[in-house]
């Protein structure tokens, strides 16, 4: 096998692509006869490339001395133009030669990693089509988000690629789909007997998907301002979650087709302002931001409505924001109230919630009502818990990129974004994005370091998230700080 | 209120009745104006009674100095014959007088605790009927197991009591029903939304109820031999569990009516022999045992079949034994295999199990399959856990007797054994007991300190308990000794 | 066996008791050696009794000539006082003599049918206690509604009976529970696999129980005015339906305990007025009615709320009325809207309804959506149908009284009203009855021959009955008049 | 719009294509400006074509005189070679001209109907690619089965087409998917609330799909012998049924991927022999059959195993045969036994079955247990029924071809066979077909006009089809002949 890292001299290559390959190498997941070709326009040497990537490999996998050196030997650098059939031809000729030497009898496979801007995807793909396709093995291309700025631009890109390659050549990577917990959901749902009967609008009241960052744009505001939180996080990443909540990650377009385009009335947008103590700047204080009247949201909460038999009536509340009070990405499945329980126990019974925490401190727990110890028979809420750290300690939990690279090598397209999914994702978001722009909707200001606009909580409650359960939860404080009795 | 402890000079009174009353006193659950009359045939003084019970109160509630003294003052002793209307009349006259003094306006209530052998229940009840019933408050009688030796003897006793009192006067106590975890099951089942859809033969494969003691008869063999483990533990206590697994503990006779009488083919009986190292004696080595050819079982495993809509096809496997490898009472609800999971993950998927541990170390946990951390997507089993000790630390978990006494005072007959339940319980067991005796079925010998007869495991597997899951569990070893990774 | 019809000279005896016995006789359900003693205060002869009942037997079972004569020979008449131990003793002595002659070896059983006013129940029961109990067979007493006028009066009666007999002697008859379709519900629910998963608040939106009569009091207003439709039909008969909808008719008190006392705000009462064309009189036109300001309801609609796990959130809408547009008693189980269907078919989808028609034209049908024939794929509503008349033609469907008498002979207390059920039934209705009286709530006038007050439809819709489905149904017209396409 | 019937002079065109178009024309489903070009190699005139098709149009739509003439005017004939770019170009030039005249502003669409042998599909498609694609509207091609003889040959055809057109151009027609009842299943399943909870292995025991013809090859044995019943009916048509039983007919490949390749041990093959009375010939008596040692099956029964979460453990029993006792195509969904019912009613309770009859006499009915009328409470089986003929009388139920042509015009690919489905269908059957050939498996002989090999019933019973229910059903006789009581 050969890996060709297109754009080897860029940031993504050194920070993500090579470290992920190195992790796979260390764990023995790379095949024996392999060579990793860096490819870019600059005139560089193998040595230059190795020096460049080495610090990042060491950072990710400290103490891997000898193996690191061996891995670096596999990495070489070749110069070429992105759209040039000629240089691409020269490179793949070398690949072929290497493959023949190494694996006389085995099929040779080629993995192209596009660590380049989307604007040159089509050029590179065109060159590969003409001069790069493996003749007796597979050819696969990994491309990175963003896949367009709206439905129209995404379709243009898709069509250009489609005229060159069918979908089984193309792997659109979204590192969210490589997260340990996203993949764990598959096992939880389908490896246990007790989720299936609960997994529908008969038992689930709402699903809450949230993504919080504790920092603002911090000097990247200029870049961020043209996309905003909706494109940057929600259309890109969070929308991948509902299909995985729904099913096994195959044919996710079926679920996306049931999601109605977001309506403005189901949305709250926010933009952070400086913290009251003056220590933290507001979004508009970002020096790289030129448009000081920007209405780009740095926070958004919205309700997805899925109109199929399973989810009709269950709002999916999605929430993403920068400059909030903590770093957290989690999925909360809130169940309906327990019928008859109030009468039986003569008291309010908090809702059950299954919480899947993606980061930090990966965990799964179910908020469960148990008998409070003592002479009375009244319920109190506790957590049936499976926190990874507690159970598995500092297990070696490889990064999302490694995991996804491995899936590409296996030819599993499940955790990648297919063309029809991508189109539908834009169909869901584009009308909203257009309306926000056209109506110049002003984002609600919220303080750096807080919980975000209170309008977002109100939106969730209006959609059906149980207020009392929310209040109980907020009152109890962040789970990780809570003392176990 | 007055409490009358009939048989105040006996063992049960000092070990259970008075300590339970004292716990309620300390926690403030006894009403203000209360007097506790000890009543027995011997000629004793108040002081004698106080000295007798004091050590047991101190043991149960250490460090309760001053309150202990105050409680003892409430305890007096009165002599009387069990069937005598005269002495009973004198006693209750004193009660009435006390009640009038203490609580001019409040209704006076009388709680009789029968800490006496069943042979004199009817005599005492007759005397109470004639001379002891409160005229402006309730009268309640707590009676202790055993309630007969078989269907016939139990019916004789029931009918005699029924001719004196209707059922709302009588509370048949089974301290098993006062266990924290038995009561917790109510909250778990009905205070959470996720058990109801699973709680039937569609999802549950079998239910396993086990009771293990790490010691033999140890000098009580003479007494034990006439009852055996089936009467001593299974008909008496374990049969109370299935109705609580099934429903809320009201109308439990409905479930019992659906249980078919046990068939011999569904039973394995055992009798322990000395340990191989010679350190532990066999059952027949018990000096108090006279019949050295005894075939009395000290171990029994049996399958209950419930033929209603919910449980048809789900065996309830009950297992009780003495001289086994550990002390443990627990309920294991084993779920069916996950449909489709083997194909999806291409491997054996262990069964889910909900385990409710009654003793020791009270806990609830759900054996759950999760993704093994790392690059592969294969399931591994873990436990969604709620161990009381971990969560609630050394909370003050009052004994079963206190809890049940409190329920009597509240007039809640739920956790007591009603007459029709008792009859049905005997109908279920009596044919088996008769057949074992008539056919002189020999118990399988098993070693003191082991797991019991292997035939019992085979019976469980034949009934449907998943062998591979069992083996995985045994291989993992006892849960409490397992190291968390 | 001997049957003793107490009050043999009255109306009930001739219209119901004897015809029901005759039906059982014809079908071979009466035991061979039987004698039926009529017992009343008047001085009459056997012949008089036979002449009196004969027309009613002939009417119910036309063309039964010879068998009729044989049956009449079994019927004799004895004079006696209701509370007299002496005359009762004489009668039962004769019974014993007859039993000895007829069935030397068989146990003799006695069935007392109380065809007398409730005011003398206790007297008769007292005489039976002292002089009428069978010594080597069972003794059973059938008593007729009404069982009291409110909670208090019902309790007085219950307590008097309870001091004489335990519950297994007493069978409170409600002929509603003998209806073919009420008993069919048992088979439908528990003899088919497809109702169980649907039978709960996840799938059922509401249950609608209605009882309509096309005639007014018609000269019985004087009698009716002291009870009203609530006591006459709802507390008496309709409340027996929800427990049979819920479960198998055993332990029905469990369900009744979950029903909250009716609140005035959940009630609409009505009183009929003359029809517009002047042909039909109003309630107050009834000459036997003395109180011309009567506010006694002749129509009532109310919502029962059941707070257990199965029915929490499902209103049971009960509706009964006189002088309405048709004779009909039916149970409508309306299901929830089909999730996702509106989006899938892009149109309104009517609710599914399971309809159990008790009378007239007994039937079960399920309103089902099917594809309208033709080239479009849009749903239309049809009926999966099981109408008895269509299927079983003029089968011999015996009356409710025969059925219930048979159950008494079998000793099956399921379709009778137990003491605790009766108490609870009054607890549910008494507060409402009191409030209606105290607040002098005026009934809504409605026209003789119409649908009843429109406020009743509004109440049902407010409670959750789907308005569009209702309108579709009303628009389609009465089912029996509809033409099959 | 223009329709181009390629192979207009053939049998399929006159028998199916033109009549289906005519039906759509009559019902107003064809757009106004339309022209239907017949295209074939022979030198014919418009008039010749009209004369040829006219009798078939009249037969299908009798009494349509004037409209028939108008329709015929729309039909013209053009001569051309199948692979010729030139003649195809000439034809489509004429199309364009017509389109421009007719619909100046509307997009022009082209529907090619391939009424030709599969061997020339690729040639025709190639000519269309080069000279026939509409430039401002859609171009769609309908192709007919068979799509290959096994996996390999099917893949060759698929790849050739794929190199010319993406999947949205191609509609593989299977007229089974156009049947009224197949489409009705969609409405039944998703337009009613009561199927969803039942539609899984918790409630369904097995699914039985059967296709019976009352005639043999009757002179077509020569053609039939090379395919056999498995290719002719099962792989072709019946395999389309399970995905429609499973879901809404979109993404059916997901279900097919869960079906394991058929194993020989799960198969019974048969071949019919002459009837005993000598009136009906055996398969080998067919004169057109050359190979008199043929082992080609004319009957086959097999078990499909679906290993996903919904169907794991539910065998899909498929059965197809020629020369059987009746014409019938139906789907039987047999439910599991009712838990607890045997104990409750103390008798065997037949299984519920939902039967969807595709032909003849289209109907849906649910075999349901009801109380037998009379005094006993025992269940009897009846049918909740929806027979189209009874309800909708002689409604105009258009043929499958019309329906499917309409779907093509709508661009709905749901009821057509996608490339990936086709591949998977062959993957499921090819190993079995190979094994039958290689092992020369002899078919079981069965009599013309009988029920087929009894081994097939045994296979079904072994797989789980309830024998007693089957016997009850057979005993009751064919439903359509049964008298309603």
mmCIF file of C-alpha atoms in Angstrom, chain B residues 30-225:
data_model
loop_
_atom_site.group_PDB
_atom_site.id
_atom_site.type_symbol
_atom_site.label_atom_id
_atom_site.label_comp_id
_atom_site.label_asym_id
_atom_site.label_seq_id
_atom_site.Cartn_x
_atom_site.Cartn_y
_atom_site.Cartn_z
ATOM 1 C CA UNK B 30 -42.804 6.030 67.751
ATOM 2 C CA UNK B 31 -45.650 8.249 68.952
ATOM 3 C CA UNK B 32 -45.148 10.306 72.055
ATOM 4 C CA UNK B 33 -47.409 8.587 74.579
ATOM 5 C CA UNK B 34 -46.349 4.984 74.296
ATOM 6 C CA UNK B 35 -45.868 2.115 76.681
ATOM 7 C CA UNK B 36 -44.418 -1.263 75.863
ATOM 8 C CA UNK B 37 -45.796 -4.118 77.884
ATOM 9 C CA UNK B 38 -43.844 -7.360 78.017
ATOM 10 C CA UNK B 39 -46.145 -10.299 78.690
ATOM 11 C CA UNK B 40 -45.178 -13.894 79.434
ATOM 12 C CA UNK B 41 -45.902 -16.772 81.770
ATOM 13 C CA UNK B 42 -42.865 -16.468 84.044
ATOM 14 C CA UNK B 43 -42.911 -14.400 87.192
ATOM 15 C CA UNK B 44 -40.533 -11.542 86.408
ATOM 16 C CA UNK B 45 -40.081 -7.875 87.126
ATOM 17 C CA UNK B 46 -39.793 -4.794 84.954
ATOM 18 C CA UNK B 47 -36.172 -4.566 86.034
ATOM 19 C CA UNK B 48 -35.438 -8.117 84.967
ATOM 20 C CA UNK B 49 -36.859 -7.404 81.526
ATOM 21 C CA UNK B 50 -34.838 -4.222 81.147
ATOM 22 C CA UNK B 51 -31.615 -5.951 82.095
ATOM 23 C CA UNK B 52 -32.367 -8.749 79.666
ATOM 24 C CA UNK B 53 -32.976 -6.621 76.614
ATOM 25 C CA UNK B 54 -30.452 -3.856 77.296
ATOM 26 C CA UNK B 55 -27.375 -5.569 75.788
ATOM 27 C CA UNK B 56 -29.192 -6.145 72.514
ATOM 28 C CA UNK B 57 -30.315 -2.565 72.274
ATOM 29 C CA UNK B 58 -26.777 -1.381 72.893
ATOM 30 C CA UNK B 59 -25.409 -3.728 70.276
ATOM 31 C CA UNK B 60 -27.776 -2.511 67.588
ATOM 32 C CA UNK B 61 -27.556 1.152 68.398
ATOM 33 C CA UNK B 62 -24.208 1.783 70.066
ATOM 34 C CA UNK B 63 -23.648 5.039 71.920
ATOM 35 C CA UNK B 64 -27.244 5.825 72.578
ATOM 36 C CA UNK B 65 -26.760 6.122 76.372
ATOM 37 C CA UNK B 66 -29.335 8.544 77.679
ATOM 38 C CA UNK B 67 -31.976 7.719 75.106
ATOM 39 C CA UNK B 68 -31.509 4.072 75.942
ATOM 40 C CA UNK B 69 -32.378 4.714 79.547
ATOM 41 C CA UNK B 70 -35.466 6.645 78.603
ATOM 42 C CA UNK B 71 -36.600 3.921 76.265
ATOM 43 C CA UNK B 72 -36.141 1.273 78.949
ATOM 44 C CA UNK B 73 -38.424 3.228 81.212
ATOM 45 C CA UNK B 74 -41.210 2.713 78.700
ATOM 46 C CA UNK B 75 -40.787 -1.054 78.977
ATOM 47 C CA UNK B 76 -42.645 -2.907 81.694
ATOM 48 C CA UNK B 77 -43.342 -6.558 82.344
ATOM 49 C CA UNK B 78 -46.647 -8.263 83.137
ATOM 50 C CA UNK B 79 -47.221 -11.909 83.908
ATOM 51 C CA UNK B 80 -50.063 -13.857 82.314
ATOM 52 C CA UNK B 81 -51.249 -17.081 80.757
ATOM 53 C CA UNK B 82 -51.405 -17.192 76.960
ATOM 54 C CA UNK B 83 -55.012 -18.327 76.737
ATOM 55 C CA UNK B 84 -56.310 -16.607 79.800
ATOM 56 C CA UNK B 85 -59.051 -14.064 79.315
ATOM 57 C CA UNK B 86 -58.516 -12.981 82.845
ATOM 58 C CA UNK B 87 -54.861 -12.037 82.770
ATOM 59 C CA UNK B 88 -55.238 -10.615 79.275
ATOM 60 C CA UNK B 89 -58.145 -8.586 80.552
ATOM 61 C CA UNK B 90 -56.098 -7.255 83.428
ATOM 62 C CA UNK B 91 -53.300 -6.258 81.099
ATOM 63 C CA UNK B 92 -55.524 -4.445 78.629
ATOM 64 C CA UNK B 93 -57.315 -2.724 81.448
ATOM 65 C CA UNK B 94 -53.967 -1.274 82.385
ATOM 66 C CA UNK B 95 -53.414 -0.354 78.777
ATOM 67 C CA UNK B 96 -56.710 1.477 78.669
ATOM 68 C CA UNK B 97 -55.909 3.306 81.826
ATOM 69 C CA UNK B 98 -52.552 4.367 80.492
ATOM 70 C CA UNK B 99 -54.084 5.407 77.221
ATOM 71 C CA UNK B 100 -56.679 7.525 78.910
ATOM 72 C CA UNK B 101 -54.077 9.263 80.999
ATOM 73 C CA UNK B 102 -51.755 9.883 78.154
ATOM 74 C CA UNK B 103 -54.022 10.754 75.357
ATOM 75 C CA UNK B 104 -57.354 11.942 76.467
ATOM 76 C CA UNK B 105 -58.533 12.916 73.024
ATOM 77 C CA UNK B 106 -56.686 10.614 70.689
ATOM 78 C CA UNK B 107 -57.808 7.172 69.639
ATOM 79 C CA UNK B 108 -55.910 4.459 71.418
ATOM 80 C CA UNK B 109 -54.249 1.783 69.339
ATOM 81 C CA UNK B 110 -52.866 -1.597 70.358
ATOM 82 C CA UNK B 111 -50.130 -3.542 68.704
ATOM 83 C CA UNK B 112 -49.678 -7.149 69.831
ATOM 84 C CA UNK B 113 -46.406 -8.771 68.855
ATOM 85 C CA UNK B 114 -46.624 -12.574 69.012
ATOM 86 C CA UNK B 115 -43.073 -13.572 69.993
ATOM 87 C CA UNK B 116 -44.327 -17.059 70.807
ATOM 88 C CA UNK B 117 -44.545 -20.469 69.115
ATOM 89 C CA UNK B 118 -47.336 -20.888 66.532
ATOM 90 C CA UNK B 119 -48.896 -23.588 68.672
ATOM 91 C CA UNK B 120 -50.213 -20.966 71.055
ATOM 92 C CA UNK B 121 -51.202 -18.304 68.466
ATOM 93 C CA UNK B 122 -54.827 -19.309 68.540
ATOM 94 C CA UNK B 123 -55.038 -19.312 72.320
ATOM 95 C CA UNK B 124 -53.585 -15.844 72.589
ATOM 96 C CA UNK B 125 -55.732 -14.546 69.749
ATOM 97 C CA UNK B 126 -58.799 -15.988 71.485
ATOM 98 C CA UNK B 127 -57.957 -14.151 74.681
ATOM 99 C CA UNK B 128 -57.418 -10.918 72.753
ATOM 100 C CA UNK B 129 -60.715 -11.324 70.946
ATOM 101 C CA UNK B 130 -62.519 -11.623 74.230
ATOM 102 C CA UNK B 131 -60.627 -9.196 76.383
ATOM 103 C CA UNK B 132 -58.081 -7.262 74.359
ATOM 104 C CA UNK B 133 -59.601 -5.416 71.429
ATOM 105 C CA UNK B 134 -59.243 -1.658 71.538
ATOM 106 C CA UNK B 135 -62.573 0.071 71.494
ATOM 107 C CA UNK B 136 -61.650 3.381 69.957
ATOM 108 C CA UNK B 137 -58.551 2.663 67.926
ATOM 109 C CA UNK B 138 -57.014 -0.141 65.983
ATOM 110 C CA UNK B 139 -55.872 -3.523 67.204
ATOM 111 C CA UNK B 140 -53.180 -5.234 65.194
ATOM 112 C CA UNK B 141 -51.386 -8.514 65.683
ATOM 113 C CA UNK B 142 -48.000 -9.365 64.287
ATOM 114 C CA UNK B 143 -47.387 -13.055 63.946
ATOM 115 C CA UNK B 144 -44.164 -14.758 62.965
ATOM 116 C CA UNK B 145 -43.416 -17.601 60.621
ATOM 117 C CA UNK B 146 -43.619 -20.578 60.354
ATOM 118 C CA UNK B 147 -47.265 -20.561 59.393
ATOM 119 C CA UNK B 148 -47.763 -24.306 59.277
ATOM 120 C CA UNK B 149 -45.764 -27.266 58.086
ATOM 121 C CA UNK B 150 -47.816 -27.969 55.009
ATOM 122 C CA UNK B 151 -51.070 -26.931 53.366
ATOM 123 C CA UNK B 152 -53.211 -28.813 55.856
ATOM 124 C CA UNK B 153 -51.616 -27.556 59.045
ATOM 125 C CA UNK B 154 -51.450 -24.019 57.673
ATOM 126 C CA UNK B 155 -55.140 -24.087 56.842
ATOM 127 C CA UNK B 156 -56.027 -25.269 60.334
ATOM 128 C CA UNK B 157 -54.169 -22.321 61.824
ATOM 129 C CA UNK B 158 -55.635 -19.866 59.317
ATOM 130 C CA UNK B 159 -59.153 -20.987 59.963
ATOM 131 C CA UNK B 160 -58.817 -20.696 63.689
ATOM 132 C CA UNK B 161 -57.532 -17.152 63.377
ATOM 133 C CA UNK B 162 -60.167 -16.311 60.778
ATOM 134 C CA UNK B 163 -62.929 -17.345 63.123
ATOM 135 C CA UNK B 164 -61.619 -14.730 65.560
ATOM 136 C CA UNK B 165 -60.390 -11.872 63.413
ATOM 137 C CA UNK B 166 -60.751 -10.625 59.851
ATOM 138 C CA UNK B 167 -57.579 -10.184 57.835
ATOM 139 C CA UNK B 168 -57.119 -6.500 58.581
ATOM 140 C CA UNK B 169 -56.189 -7.340 62.165
ATOM 141 C CA UNK B 170 -53.423 -9.740 61.263
ATOM 142 C CA UNK B 171 -49.908 -9.027 60.014
ATOM 143 C CA UNK B 172 -47.856 -12.123 59.131
ATOM 144 C CA UNK B 173 -44.304 -10.938 59.205
ATOM 145 C CA UNK B 174 -41.567 -12.137 56.879
ATOM 146 C CA UNK B 175 -38.472 -10.091 57.518
ATOM 147 C CA UNK B 176 -37.362 -10.676 53.911
ATOM 148 C CA UNK B 177 -40.046 -8.282 52.804
ATOM 149 C CA UNK B 178 -38.485 -5.584 54.932
ATOM 150 C CA UNK B 179 -35.113 -5.714 53.212
ATOM 151 C CA UNK B 180 -33.956 -2.418 51.775
ATOM 152 C CA UNK B 181 -33.466 -3.885 48.313
ATOM 153 C CA UNK B 182 -36.828 -5.623 48.178
ATOM 154 C CA UNK B 183 -38.360 -2.254 48.832
ATOM 155 C CA UNK B 184 -35.973 -0.583 46.428
ATOM 156 C CA UNK B 185 -37.285 -2.796 43.633
ATOM 157 C CA UNK B 186 -40.557 -0.955 43.898
ATOM 158 C CA UNK B 187 -38.871 2.353 43.246
ATOM 159 C CA UNK B 188 -36.645 0.995 40.502
ATOM 160 C CA UNK B 189 -39.510 -0.606 38.617
ATOM 161 C CA UNK B 190 -42.115 2.086 38.965
ATOM 162 C CA UNK B 191 -40.022 5.200 39.448
ATOM 163 C CA UNK B 192 -38.073 4.764 36.198
ATOM 164 C CA UNK B 193 -39.412 4.688 32.707
ATOM 165 C CA UNK B 194 -37.074 2.085 31.331
ATOM 166 C CA UNK B 195 -38.008 -1.085 33.154
ATOM 167 C CA UNK B 196 -41.650 -1.353 32.194
ATOM 168 C CA UNK B 197 -41.197 -2.179 28.488
ATOM 169 C CA UNK B 198 -38.542 -4.768 29.316
ATOM 170 C CA UNK B 199 -40.375 -6.489 32.103
ATOM 171 C CA UNK B 200 -41.869 -9.460 30.279
ATOM 172 C CA UNK B 201 -41.138 -12.639 28.386
ATOM 173 C CA UNK B 202 -40.295 -10.687 25.267
ATOM 174 C CA UNK B 203 -37.106 -9.429 26.856
ATOM 175 C CA UNK B 204 -36.437 -11.505 29.939
ATOM 176 C CA UNK B 205 -35.051 -14.981 29.491
ATOM 177 C CA UNK B 206 -35.075 -16.145 33.078
ATOM 178 C CA UNK B 207 -34.995 -14.902 36.635
ATOM 179 C CA UNK B 208 -32.561 -16.342 39.093
ATOM 180 C CA UNK B 209 -33.190 -15.972 42.797
ATOM 181 C CA UNK B 210 -30.464 -17.268 45.034
ATOM 182 C CA UNK B 211 -29.804 -17.447 48.718
ATOM 183 C CA UNK B 212 -26.500 -18.797 49.931
ATOM 184 C CA UNK B 213 -25.216 -19.235 53.460
ATOM 185 C CA UNK B 214 -21.548 -19.921 54.182
ATOM 186 C CA UNK B 215 -22.326 -21.984 57.289
ATOM 187 C CA UNK B 216 -24.109 -25.255 58.036
ATOM 188 C CA UNK B 217 -26.607 -26.070 60.737
ATOM 189 C CA UNK B 218 -23.841 -25.746 63.304
ATOM 190 C CA UNK B 219 -25.592 -27.390 66.220
ATOM 191 C CA UNK B 220 -29.134 -26.579 65.105
ATOM 192 C CA UNK B 221 -29.447 -29.679 62.933
ATOM 193 C CA UNK B 222 -31.954 -31.298 65.260
ATOM 194 C CA UNK B 223 -34.360 -28.419 64.761
ATOM 195 C CA UNK B 224 -33.560 -27.966 61.088
ATOM 196 C CA UNK B 225 -34.053 -31.605 60.170
#
